[in-house]
Coordinates of C-alpha atoms in Angstrom, one line a residue:
Chain A
M718 CA 0.0 0.0 0.0
L719 CA 1.3 3.4 -1.0
T720 CA 1.1 6.2 1.5
A721 CA -0.2 9.6 0.5
P722 CA 2.0 11.6 -1.9
P723 CA 4.5 13.9 -0.4
A724 CA 3.6 17.5 0.3
A725 CA 5.8 18.7 -2.6
E726 CA 3.7 16.7 -5.0
R727 CA 0.4 17.4 -3.3
A728 CA 1.0 21.1 -3.7
G729 CA 1.1 20.5 -7.4
D730 CA 4.5 22.1 -7.7
A731 CA 6.0 21.9 -11.1
W732 CA 9.8 21.5 -11.0
D733 CA 11.9 22.7 -13.9
D734 CA 15.2 20.9 -13.2
I735 CA 14.2 17.9 -11.1
R736 CA 11.6 15.2 -10.9
V737 CA 10.2 14.1 -7.6
D738 CA 8.5 10.8 -6.9
Q739 CA 7.9 8.3 -4.3
P740 CA 9.4 4.9 -5.3
A741 CA 8.4 3.2 -2.0
P742 CA 6.5 4.1 1.2
H743 CA 8.4 6.7 3.2
V744 CA 10.9 7.1 0.5
L745 CA 11.2 10.2 -1.7
A746 CA 13.3 10.3 -4.8
I747 CA 14.7 13.4 -6.4
T748 CA 16.0 13.0 -9.9
L749 CA 18.1 15.7 -11.5
H750 CA 16.5 16.1 -14.9
R751 CA 18.1 18.5 -17.3
P752 CA 19.4 16.0 -19.9
Q753 CA 20.2 18.7 -22.4
A754 CA 22.8 20.1 -20.0
R755 CA 23.9 16.8 -18.5
N756 CA 22.2 17.8 -15.3
A757 CA 24.7 20.7 -14.8
L758 CA 23.9 22.2 -11.4
R759 CA 22.4 25.8 -12.1
T760 CA 21.1 27.8 -9.1
Q761 CA 17.5 26.9 -10.0
T762 CA 18.4 23.2 -9.7
L763 CA 19.9 23.8 -6.2
R764 CA 16.9 25.9 -5.4
E765 CA 14.5 23.1 -6.2
I766 CA 16.5 20.4 -4.4
A767 CA 16.7 22.7 -1.3
A768 CA 13.0 23.3 -1.4
V769 CA 12.1 19.6 -1.7
L770 CA 14.5 18.8 1.2
T771 CA 13.2 21.6 3.4
E772 CA 9.7 20.3 2.9
A773 CA 10.7 16.7 3.3
A774 CA 12.6 17.5 6.6
A775 CA 9.2 18.6 8.0
D776 CA 7.1 15.8 6.5
D777 CA 6.8 12.9 8.9
D778 CA 5.9 10.7 6.1
V779 CA 9.2 11.0 4.4
R780 CA 11.9 9.0 6.2
V781 CA 14.7 8.7 3.7
V782 CA 15.5 10.6 0.4
V783 CA 17.2 9.2 -2.7
L784 CA 19.1 11.7 -4.9
T785 CA 20.1 10.7 -8.3
G786 CA 20.7 11.9 -11.9
G787 CA 19.3 8.7 -13.5
D788 CA 20.9 6.0 -15.6
T789 CA 23.5 7.9 -17.5
V790 CA 24.7 11.0 -15.8
F791 CA 24.6 12.4 -12.2
A792 CA 25.6 16.0 -12.8
A793 CA 28.5 17.0 -15.1
G794 CA 29.3 20.2 -13.2
A795 CA 28.1 23.7 -12.5
D796 CA 26.3 25.8 -15.1
I797 CA 29.2 27.4 -16.9
G798 CA 27.1 30.2 -18.3
E799 CA 26.0 31.2 -14.8
L800 CA 29.5 31.0 -13.5
A801 CA 30.8 33.2 -16.3
A802 CA 28.3 35.9 -15.6
H803 CA 29.6 36.5 -12.1
D804 CA 32.2 39.1 -11.0
A805 CA 34.0 39.3 -7.6
V806 CA 31.2 41.3 -6.0
S807 CA 28.2 39.4 -7.3
I808 CA 29.7 36.0 -6.4
L809 CA 30.1 37.2 -2.8
T810 CA 26.3 38.0 -2.5
D811 CA 25.3 34.9 -4.5
G812 CA 22.5 32.9 -2.9
R813 CA 24.0 29.5 -3.6
P814 CA 25.8 29.1 -0.2
A815 CA 22.4 29.3 1.5
L816 CA 20.9 26.6 -0.8
W817 CA 23.8 24.4 0.0
Q818 CA 23.3 25.0 3.6
A819 CA 19.6 23.8 3.3
I820 CA 20.9 20.7 1.7
R821 CA 23.6 20.2 4.3
Q822 CA 21.2 20.6 7.1
F823 CA 18.7 18.0 5.9
P824 CA 18.3 15.8 9.0
K825 CA 17.2 12.6 7.4
P826 CA 19.3 10.1 5.4
L827 CA 20.1 11.1 1.9
I828 CA 21.2 8.2 -0.3
G829 CA 23.0 9.1 -3.5
A830 CA 22.7 6.9 -6.7
V831 CA 25.5 8.1 -9.1
N832 CA 25.9 6.9 -12.7
G833 CA 28.2 8.6 -15.3
F834 CA 29.8 12.0 -14.8
C835 CA 29.7 13.3 -11.2
L836 CA 31.9 16.3 -11.6
G837 CA 32.5 19.7 -9.9
G838 CA 29.4 20.9 -8.3
G839 CA 27.8 17.6 -9.1
N840 CA 30.5 15.7 -7.1
E841 CA 30.0 18.2 -4.3
L842 CA 26.3 17.5 -4.2
A843 CA 26.8 13.8 -4.3
M844 CA 29.2 14.2 -1.3
H845 CA 26.4 15.9 0.6
C846 CA 24.6 12.4 0.6
D847 CA 25.2 10.1 3.5
V848 CA 25.6 7.0 1.5
L849 CA 26.7 6.8 -2.1
I850 CA 25.9 3.9 -4.5
A851 CA 27.7 4.1 -7.8
G852 CA 27.2 2.5 -11.2
E853 CA 30.2 1.0 -13.0
T854 CA 30.1 4.0 -15.2
A855 CA 30.5 6.7 -12.6
Q856 CA 33.3 9.1 -12.9
F857 CA 34.0 11.4 -9.9
G858 CA 36.1 14.6 -10.1
Q859 CA 36.6 18.3 -9.2
P860 CA 37.9 19.7 -12.5
E861 CA 37.2 23.3 -11.5
I862 CA 41.0 23.9 -11.7
N863 CA 40.7 23.7 -15.4
L864 CA 38.5 26.9 -15.4
G865 CA 40.9 28.8 -13.1
I866 CA 38.8 28.4 -10.0
I867 CA 38.5 25.8 -7.2
P868 CA 35.6 23.8 -5.8
G869 CA 33.3 26.1 -3.9
A870 CA 30.8 23.9 -2.2
G871 CA 32.8 21.7 0.0
G872 CA 34.8 19.8 -2.6
T873 CA 38.2 20.5 -1.0
Q874 CA 36.9 19.5 2.4
R875 CA 34.6 16.5 1.9
L876 CA 36.9 14.9 -0.8
T877 CA 39.8 15.1 1.6
H878 CA 37.7 13.5 4.3
A879 CA 36.7 10.7 1.9
L880 CA 40.0 10.0 0.1
G881 CA 42.8 11.4 2.3
K882 CA 45.3 14.1 1.3
S883 CA 47.2 12.7 -1.5
D884 CA 44.4 11.4 -3.6
A885 CA 42.2 14.5 -2.8
M886 CA 45.0 16.8 -3.8
K887 CA 45.5 14.7 -7.0
L888 CA 42.0 15.2 -8.1
V889 CA 41.6 18.9 -7.0
L890 CA 44.9 20.0 -8.3
S891 CA 45.0 18.1 -11.7
G892 CA 41.3 17.7 -12.4
A893 CA 41.8 14.0 -12.9
F894 CA 38.7 11.7 -12.6
L895 CA 38.2 8.7 -10.3
D896 CA 36.2 5.8 -11.8
A897 CA 33.6 3.8 -9.8
R898 CA 36.0 0.9 -8.8
A899 CA 38.7 3.3 -7.6
A900 CA 36.0 5.4 -5.8
L901 CA 34.9 2.2 -4.0
A902 CA 38.4 1.1 -3.2
R903 CA 39.1 4.5 -1.6
G904 CA 35.9 4.7 0.4
L905 CA 34.2 7.5 -1.5
V906 CA 31.3 5.2 -2.3
S907 CA 30.0 2.2 -0.5
E908 CA 28.9 0.0 -3.4
V909 CA 29.4 -0.4 -7.1
C910 CA 26.7 -2.1 -9.3
P911 CA 25.5 -2.2 -12.9
P912 CA 24.4 1.3 -13.9
E913 CA 20.9 -0.1 -14.6
L914 CA 20.5 -1.1 -10.9
T915 CA 22.1 1.9 -9.1
V916 CA 18.8 3.7 -8.4
E917 CA 17.1 0.5 -7.6
R918 CA 19.8 -0.4 -5.0
A919 CA 19.7 3.0 -3.5
V920 CA 15.9 2.8 -3.1
A921 CA 16.3 -0.7 -1.6
L922 CA 18.8 0.6 0.9
A923 CA 16.4 3.6 1.6
V924 CA 13.5 1.1 2.2
Q925 CA 15.7 -0.7 4.7
I926 CA 16.6 2.4 6.6
A927 CA 13.0 3.7 6.4
A928 CA 11.9 0.7 8.4
K929 CA 14.2 1.7 11.3
P930 CA 13.1 4.0 14.1
P931 CA 13.2 7.5 12.6
L932 CA 14.4 9.2 15.7
A933 CA 17.3 6.9 16.1
V934 CA 18.2 7.2 12.5
R935 CA 18.2 11.0 12.7
L936 CA 20.5 11.1 15.7
A937 CA 22.7 8.4 14.2
K938 CA 23.2 10.6 11.1
E939 CA 23.9 13.6 13.2
A940 CA 26.5 11.7 15.4
V941 CA 28.3 10.3 12.4
L942 CA 28.6 13.8 10.8
K943 CA 29.8 15.2 14.1
A944 CA 32.9 13.0 13.7
F945 CA 34.0 15.3 10.9
E946 CA 33.3 18.5 12.7
V947 CA 34.6 18.1 16.3
G948 CA 37.3 16.4 18.2
L949 CA 36.8 12.9 19.6
D950 CA 36.0 14.1 23.2
Q951 CA 33.2 16.3 21.9
G952 CA 32.1 13.6 19.4
L953 CA 31.8 11.0 22.1
A954 CA 30.0 13.4 24.4
F955 CA 27.5 14.1 21.7
E956 CA 27.1 10.5 21.0
R957 CA 26.4 9.7 24.6
R958 CA 23.8 12.5 24.9
A959 CA 22.1 11.3 21.8
F960 CA 22.2 7.7 23.1
C961 CA 20.6 8.8 26.3
Q962 CA 17.9 10.9 24.5
L963 CA 16.7 7.8 22.6
F964 CA 15.9 6.0 26.0
A965 CA 13.0 8.4 26.3
T966 CA 11.5 7.2 23.0
E967 CA 8.5 4.9 22.5
D968 CA 10.4 3.3 19.5
R969 CA 13.2 2.2 21.8
Q970 CA 10.7 0.4 24.1
E971 CA 9.1 -1.1 21.0
G972 CA 12.4 -2.2 19.6
L973 CA 13.5 -3.9 22.7
A974 CA 10.1 -5.5 23.3
A975 CA 9.9 -6.9 19.6
F976 CA 13.4 -8.2 20.0
K977 CA 12.4 -10.2 23.2
E978 CA 9.1 -11.4 21.8
K979 CA 10.9 -12.4 18.4
R980 CA 8.6 -10.2 16.2
R981 CA 9.1 -7.4 13.8
P982 CA 9.0 -4.1 15.5
A983 CA 6.6 -1.4 14.3
F984 CA 8.3 2.0 14.8
R985 CA 6.4 5.1 14.9
G986 CA 8.9 7.9 15.2
R987 CA 8.0 8.8 18.7
Chain B
M828 CA 32.5 8.3 -43.4
T829 CA 33.9 6.2 -46.3
Y830 CA 36.5 3.8 -45.4
E831 CA 39.8 3.2 -47.2
T832 CA 41.6 1.0 -44.8
I833 CA 38.7 -1.2 -43.5
Q834 CA 35.5 -2.5 -44.7
L835 CA 32.2 -2.6 -42.8
A836 CA 29.3 -4.8 -43.9
I837 CA 26.1 -5.3 -41.9
A838 CA 23.7 -8.1 -42.7
D839 CA 21.4 -10.5 -40.8
G840 CA 22.4 -9.1 -37.4
V841 CA 26.2 -9.5 -38.1
A842 CA 28.5 -6.7 -38.6
T843 CA 31.6 -7.9 -40.5
L844 CA 34.6 -5.6 -39.9
T845 CA 37.6 -6.4 -42.3
L846 CA 40.9 -4.8 -41.9
N847 CA 41.8 -3.9 -45.4
R848 CA 45.4 -3.0 -46.2
P849 CA 46.3 -6.4 -47.6
D850 CA 49.6 -5.2 -49.2
K851 CA 50.7 -4.1 -45.7
L852 CA 49.4 -7.1 -43.9
N853 CA 46.6 -4.8 -42.6
S854 CA 48.9 -3.0 -40.2
F855 CA 47.7 -0.2 -38.1
T856 CA 48.0 3.4 -39.3
T857 CA 46.5 6.5 -37.7
Q858 CA 44.0 6.6 -40.5
M859 CA 43.0 2.9 -39.8
H860 CA 42.5 3.7 -36.1
A861 CA 40.2 6.7 -37.0
E862 CA 38.1 4.5 -39.4
L863 CA 38.0 1.6 -36.8
A864 CA 36.7 4.0 -34.1
D865 CA 34.1 5.3 -36.5
A866 CA 33.0 1.9 -37.6
L867 CA 32.7 0.6 -34.0
K868 CA 30.6 3.5 -33.1
A869 CA 28.2 2.8 -35.9
V870 CA 28.2 -0.9 -34.8
Q871 CA 27.4 0.2 -31.2
R872 CA 24.6 2.5 -32.2
D873 CA 22.9 0.0 -34.6
D874 CA 20.3 -2.0 -32.6
A875 CA 20.0 -4.5 -35.5
V876 CA 23.7 -5.7 -34.9
R877 CA 23.9 -8.6 -32.6
C878 CA 27.4 -9.9 -33.3
L879 CA 30.7 -8.4 -34.6
L880 CA 32.9 -10.4 -36.8
L881 CA 36.4 -9.1 -37.1
T882 CA 38.8 -10.3 -39.8
G883 CA 41.6 -9.3 -42.2
A884 CA 41.7 -9.0 -46.0
G885 CA 44.4 -11.0 -48.0
R886 CA 46.9 -13.4 -46.5
G887 CA 47.5 -11.8 -43.1
F888 CA 45.2 -10.9 -40.2
C889 CA 47.1 -7.8 -38.8
A890 CA 50.8 -7.1 -38.6
G891 CA 50.4 -4.7 -35.8
Q892 CA 51.6 -1.1 -35.9
D893 CA 52.8 0.0 -39.4
L894 CA 56.3 1.2 -38.4
S895 CA 56.5 3.5 -41.4
D896 CA 53.4 5.3 -40.2
R897 CA 55.3 6.3 -37.0
A898 CA 57.8 8.9 -38.1
V899 CA 60.9 8.0 -36.1
A900 CA 63.8 9.8 -37.7
P901 CA 67.2 8.4 -36.7
G902 CA 68.8 10.8 -34.3
G903 CA 65.5 12.8 -34.0
E904 CA 63.4 13.4 -31.0
T905 CA 62.2 10.2 -29.2
P906 CA 58.6 9.6 -30.0
D907 CA 56.0 9.3 -27.2
L908 CA 54.5 5.9 -27.9
G909 CA 52.4 6.2 -24.7
E910 CA 50.5 8.9 -26.5
S911 CA 49.7 6.6 -29.4
L912 CA 48.4 4.0 -27.0
E913 CA 46.4 6.5 -25.0
K914 CA 44.8 8.1 -28.1
R915 CA 44.4 5.1 -30.3
Y916 CA 45.1 1.6 -29.2
N917 CA 43.7 1.8 -25.7
P918 CA 40.4 3.3 -26.8
L919 CA 40.1 0.7 -29.5
L920 CA 40.6 -2.1 -26.9
K921 CA 38.2 -0.6 -24.4
T922 CA 35.5 -0.2 -27.1
L923 CA 35.9 -3.8 -28.2
K924 CA 35.8 -5.1 -24.6
G925 CA 32.8 -3.0 -23.8
L926 CA 30.8 -3.8 -26.9
E927 CA 27.5 -5.3 -25.7
M928 CA 27.5 -8.1 -28.1
P929 CA 29.8 -11.1 -28.8
V930 CA 32.8 -10.3 -30.8
V931 CA 34.3 -13.1 -33.0
C932 CA 37.7 -13.0 -34.5
A933 CA 38.6 -14.9 -37.6
V934 CA 42.4 -14.9 -37.8
N935 CA 43.0 -15.6 -41.4
G936 CA 46.8 -15.3 -41.4
V937 CA 49.7 -13.8 -39.4
A938 CA 48.6 -11.9 -36.3
A939 CA 51.6 -10.0 -35.0
G940 CA 52.2 -7.4 -32.3
A941 CA 49.2 -5.3 -31.7
G942 CA 47.4 -7.4 -34.2
A943 CA 47.9 -10.6 -32.0
N944 CA 46.6 -8.7 -29.0
L945 CA 43.6 -7.3 -30.9
A946 CA 42.6 -11.0 -31.7
L947 CA 43.1 -12.0 -28.1
A948 CA 40.8 -9.2 -27.0
C949 CA 37.8 -10.7 -28.9
D950 CA 35.5 -13.0 -27.2
I951 CA 35.8 -16.0 -29.5
V952 CA 38.7 -16.5 -31.7
I953 CA 39.0 -18.9 -34.6
A954 CA 42.0 -19.2 -36.8
A955 CA 43.0 -20.7 -40.1
R956 CA 45.5 -23.6 -39.8
S957 CA 48.2 -21.5 -41.6
A958 CA 47.8 -18.5 -39.3
S959 CA 50.2 -17.6 -36.5
F960 CA 50.5 -15.3 -33.4
I961 CA 53.7 -13.5 -32.7
Q962 CA 54.3 -11.1 -29.7
A963 CA 56.9 -9.3 -31.9
F964 CA 57.4 -6.3 -29.7
C965 CA 60.5 -7.5 -27.9
K966 CA 62.4 -7.6 -31.1
I967 CA 62.3 -3.8 -31.4
G968 CA 62.8 -3.1 -27.8
L969 CA 59.1 -2.5 -26.9
I970 CA 56.7 -4.3 -24.6
P971 CA 53.5 -6.0 -25.7
D972 CA 50.7 -3.5 -25.7
S973 CA 47.0 -3.5 -26.7
G974 CA 46.3 -5.5 -23.6
G975 CA 48.7 -8.3 -24.4
T976 CA 50.3 -8.3 -21.0
W977 CA 46.9 -8.6 -19.5
S978 CA 45.3 -11.1 -21.7
L979 CA 48.0 -13.5 -22.8
P980 CA 49.0 -14.7 -19.2
R981 CA 45.3 -15.3 -18.6
V982 CA 44.9 -17.6 -21.6
V983 CA 48.2 -19.4 -21.7
G984 CA 49.5 -19.0 -18.2
Q985 CA 52.4 -16.9 -16.8
A986 CA 55.3 -19.2 -18.0
R987 CA 54.2 -19.4 -21.6
A988 CA 53.3 -15.8 -21.7
T989 CA 56.6 -14.7 -20.4
A990 CA 58.6 -16.8 -22.8
L991 CA 56.4 -15.7 -25.8
M992 CA 56.8 -12.1 -25.0
M993 CA 60.6 -12.2 -24.2
L994 CA 61.5 -14.4 -27.2
G995 CA 59.0 -13.2 -29.8
D996 CA 58.6 -16.7 -31.1
K997 CA 55.8 -17.6 -33.6
V998 CA 52.9 -19.7 -32.1
S999 CA 51.0 -21.7 -34.9
A1000 CA 47.2 -21.8 -34.9
E1001 CA 47.3 -25.4 -33.9
Q1002 CA 49.6 -24.8 -31.0
A1003 CA 47.4 -21.8 -30.0
E1004 CA 44.4 -24.1 -30.0
A1005 CA 46.2 -26.8 -28.0
W1006 CA 47.2 -24.2 -25.3
G1007 CA 43.7 -22.7 -25.1
M1008 CA 44.9 -19.4 -26.4
I1009 CA 42.1 -19.5 -29.1
W1010 CA 38.8 -21.3 -29.4
K1011 CA 39.4 -23.3 -32.5
C1012 CA 41.7 -23.8 -35.5
V1013 CA 40.2 -24.8 -38.8
D1014 CA 41.3 -25.5 -42.3
D1015 CA 42.2 -22.5 -44.3
A1016 CA 39.5 -23.1 -46.8
A1017 CA 36.8 -23.5 -44.2
L1018 CA 37.7 -20.4 -42.1
A1019 CA 35.4 -17.9 -43.9
E1020 CA 32.4 -20.2 -43.7
E1021 CA 32.9 -21.3 -40.3
A1022 CA 33.4 -17.8 -39.0
H1023 CA 30.2 -16.6 -40.6
A1024 CA 28.3 -19.6 -39.4
L1025 CA 29.5 -18.9 -35.9
A1026 CA 28.7 -15.2 -36.0
A1027 CA 25.2 -16.0 -37.5
R1028 CA 24.5 -18.5 -34.7
L1029 CA 25.6 -15.9 -32.0
A1030 CA 23.5 -13.2 -33.6
A1031 CA 20.4 -15.3 -33.1
M1032 CA 21.0 -15.9 -29.5
P1033 CA 19.9 -13.7 -26.5
T1034 CA 22.2 -10.9 -27.1
R1035 CA 21.6 -9.1 -23.8
G1036 CA 22.3 -12.3 -22.0
L1037 CA 25.6 -12.7 -23.9
A1038 CA 26.6 -9.1 -23.2
L1039 CA 26.0 -9.7 -19.4
I1040 CA 28.1 -12.9 -19.6
K1041 CA 30.9 -10.7 -21.1
R1042 CA 30.5 -8.2 -18.3
A1043 CA 30.7 -10.9 -15.7
L1044 CA 33.8 -12.4 -17.2
A1045 CA 35.5 -9.1 -17.6
A1046 CA 35.0 -8.3 -13.9
S1047 CA 36.0 -11.7 -12.7
S1048 CA 39.7 -11.1 -13.1
T1049 CA 39.8 -8.2 -10.5
N1050 CA 36.9 -9.2 -8.3
T1051 CA 37.1 -11.4 -5.2
L1052 CA 34.7 -14.3 -5.0
E1053 CA 32.4 -12.4 -2.7
Q1054 CA 32.3 -9.4 -5.0
Q1055 CA 31.8 -11.7 -8.1
L1056 CA 28.9 -13.3 -6.4
D1057 CA 27.2 -9.9 -5.7
L1058 CA 27.9 -9.0 -9.4
E1059 CA 26.3 -12.3 -10.5
R1060 CA 23.3 -11.5 -8.4
D1061 CA 23.0 -8.1 -10.0
L1062 CA 23.5 -9.2 -13.6
Q1063 CA 21.2 -12.1 -13.2
R1064 CA 18.6 -9.8 -12.0
L1065 CA 19.0 -7.8 -15.2
A1066 CA 19.1 -10.9 -17.4
G1067 CA 15.8 -12.1 -15.7
R1068 CA 14.0 -9.1 -16.9
T1069 CA 14.8 -9.5 -20.6
A1070 CA 12.2 -10.6 -23.0
D1071 CA 14.6 -13.2 -24.3
Y1072 CA 14.6 -14.9 -20.9
Q1073 CA 10.8 -15.1 -21.0
E1074 CA 11.0 -16.5 -24.5
G1075 CA 13.6 -19.0 -23.5
V1076 CA 11.6 -20.3 -20.7
A1077 CA 8.3 -20.3 -22.6
A1078 CA 9.9 -22.1 -25.7
F1079 CA 11.3 -24.7 -23.2
M1080 CA 7.9 -25.3 -21.6
E1081 CA 6.2 -25.5 -24.9
K1082 CA 8.9 -27.7 -26.4
R1083 CA 9.6 -25.5 -29.3
Q1084 CA 12.5 -23.6 -30.7
P1085 CA 12.9 -20.1 -29.1
T1086 CA 13.0 -16.9 -31.2
F1087 CA 15.3 -14.4 -29.5
Q1088 CA 15.1 -10.6 -30.1
G1089 CA 18.3 -9.7 -28.4
R1090 CA 16.5 -7.7 -25.7

């Protein structure tokens, strides 16, 4: 049985650059859809993603979001025309950082399904995802250096966290690409599969996570992300507080009870 | 694009690609590379093509790189052979390996250097009894390229591959068959007919399934058993969704010959 369509769809919003659908109960899928531009991330695209995520964050029916570009390309970079139109002053007051912020603050799991080119801003968007599934055709890179600029949405930071210094430097300084297998070997992605199955596997993982207690999932995501932001002491302190908070939830009682009674738990997000 | 150094003929689901510089034993030139790339793109884009047959015109299959096409003046600047591989040979090999259909190679005569390794990159290789394979690179101070150092040890084992590559000795088609380097060796007069029959047979099979077999085999050399089991699960899932699988099962239940569409 399908649950009601998400608010974004109910409102009848028509998106220009993305498609939004619900592939499974509690799972929302955002598909970048500007094939003529190989899904290049223009400001409008980011605005739409941020809008859907902001709404999904507040929608109790949505538990996990899948973000993909479809079977052939994730996002081949930023919109070069838009970039070229900026000068030093206008880029300073550009609204994009606020949109990235909205994506970064999305509190529920974001699963990325990447096929084909995942470059520049596209790769930075992918790295905002909590888990990445890559098709065999995926190519990751930060080729901004070729244009006389550098990554501007976390590329130099998240790539370094994912790959370590030498590999991150190699990509960022030379503009070289990393293919799916190499990305798997280096921990940038957690699974490689045939391109035709990438979205399907991301949805399957999303379904699996959507069946878990939502509050625990949310705090777990926050705790893991903390590891990149604060020192170990603070991270452990956050983890401990989050752990204790969950003891006040109904879902924790249900989880323990179901385990004892050898039945499937029914989590309600309370 | 009209071709001068190759021929491409498409009929009944089979694309026959013939290297066509017979007076130069079909050796590679920059032009031939460009034409091959174009022809393979056409084959890739043509949904009606379900098998590629690769062969050579005249008495040889392919003598490898045409050395006169690589202007190496004595005393001149050293050439960057890496660039030649990067721009021409490697893309050719990757395209052939990635082609989502079976590729048959009919080795009609000598296959030397890159020509030998081009043959080894094909899925099923049959050779005329008078044909031969030579890893000629070592004789001019080079290393086997076009995937030779990858494919040869896989088909004949490390010991034979090393000796063949360091000595540059000729391997007869019969020896190649005995060693498992190729699928089959046939009489010279029968080669063309056997090759076409084989290609026609493959073109009538479930193309998508064959392409998935090719993918699984390509990945098996680098995967662990666990990774390969996961890949088999994924590829079987895709194969199970093809119309040809439905037809295959239906024909089996109804005790009739299946008619596969390749999808």
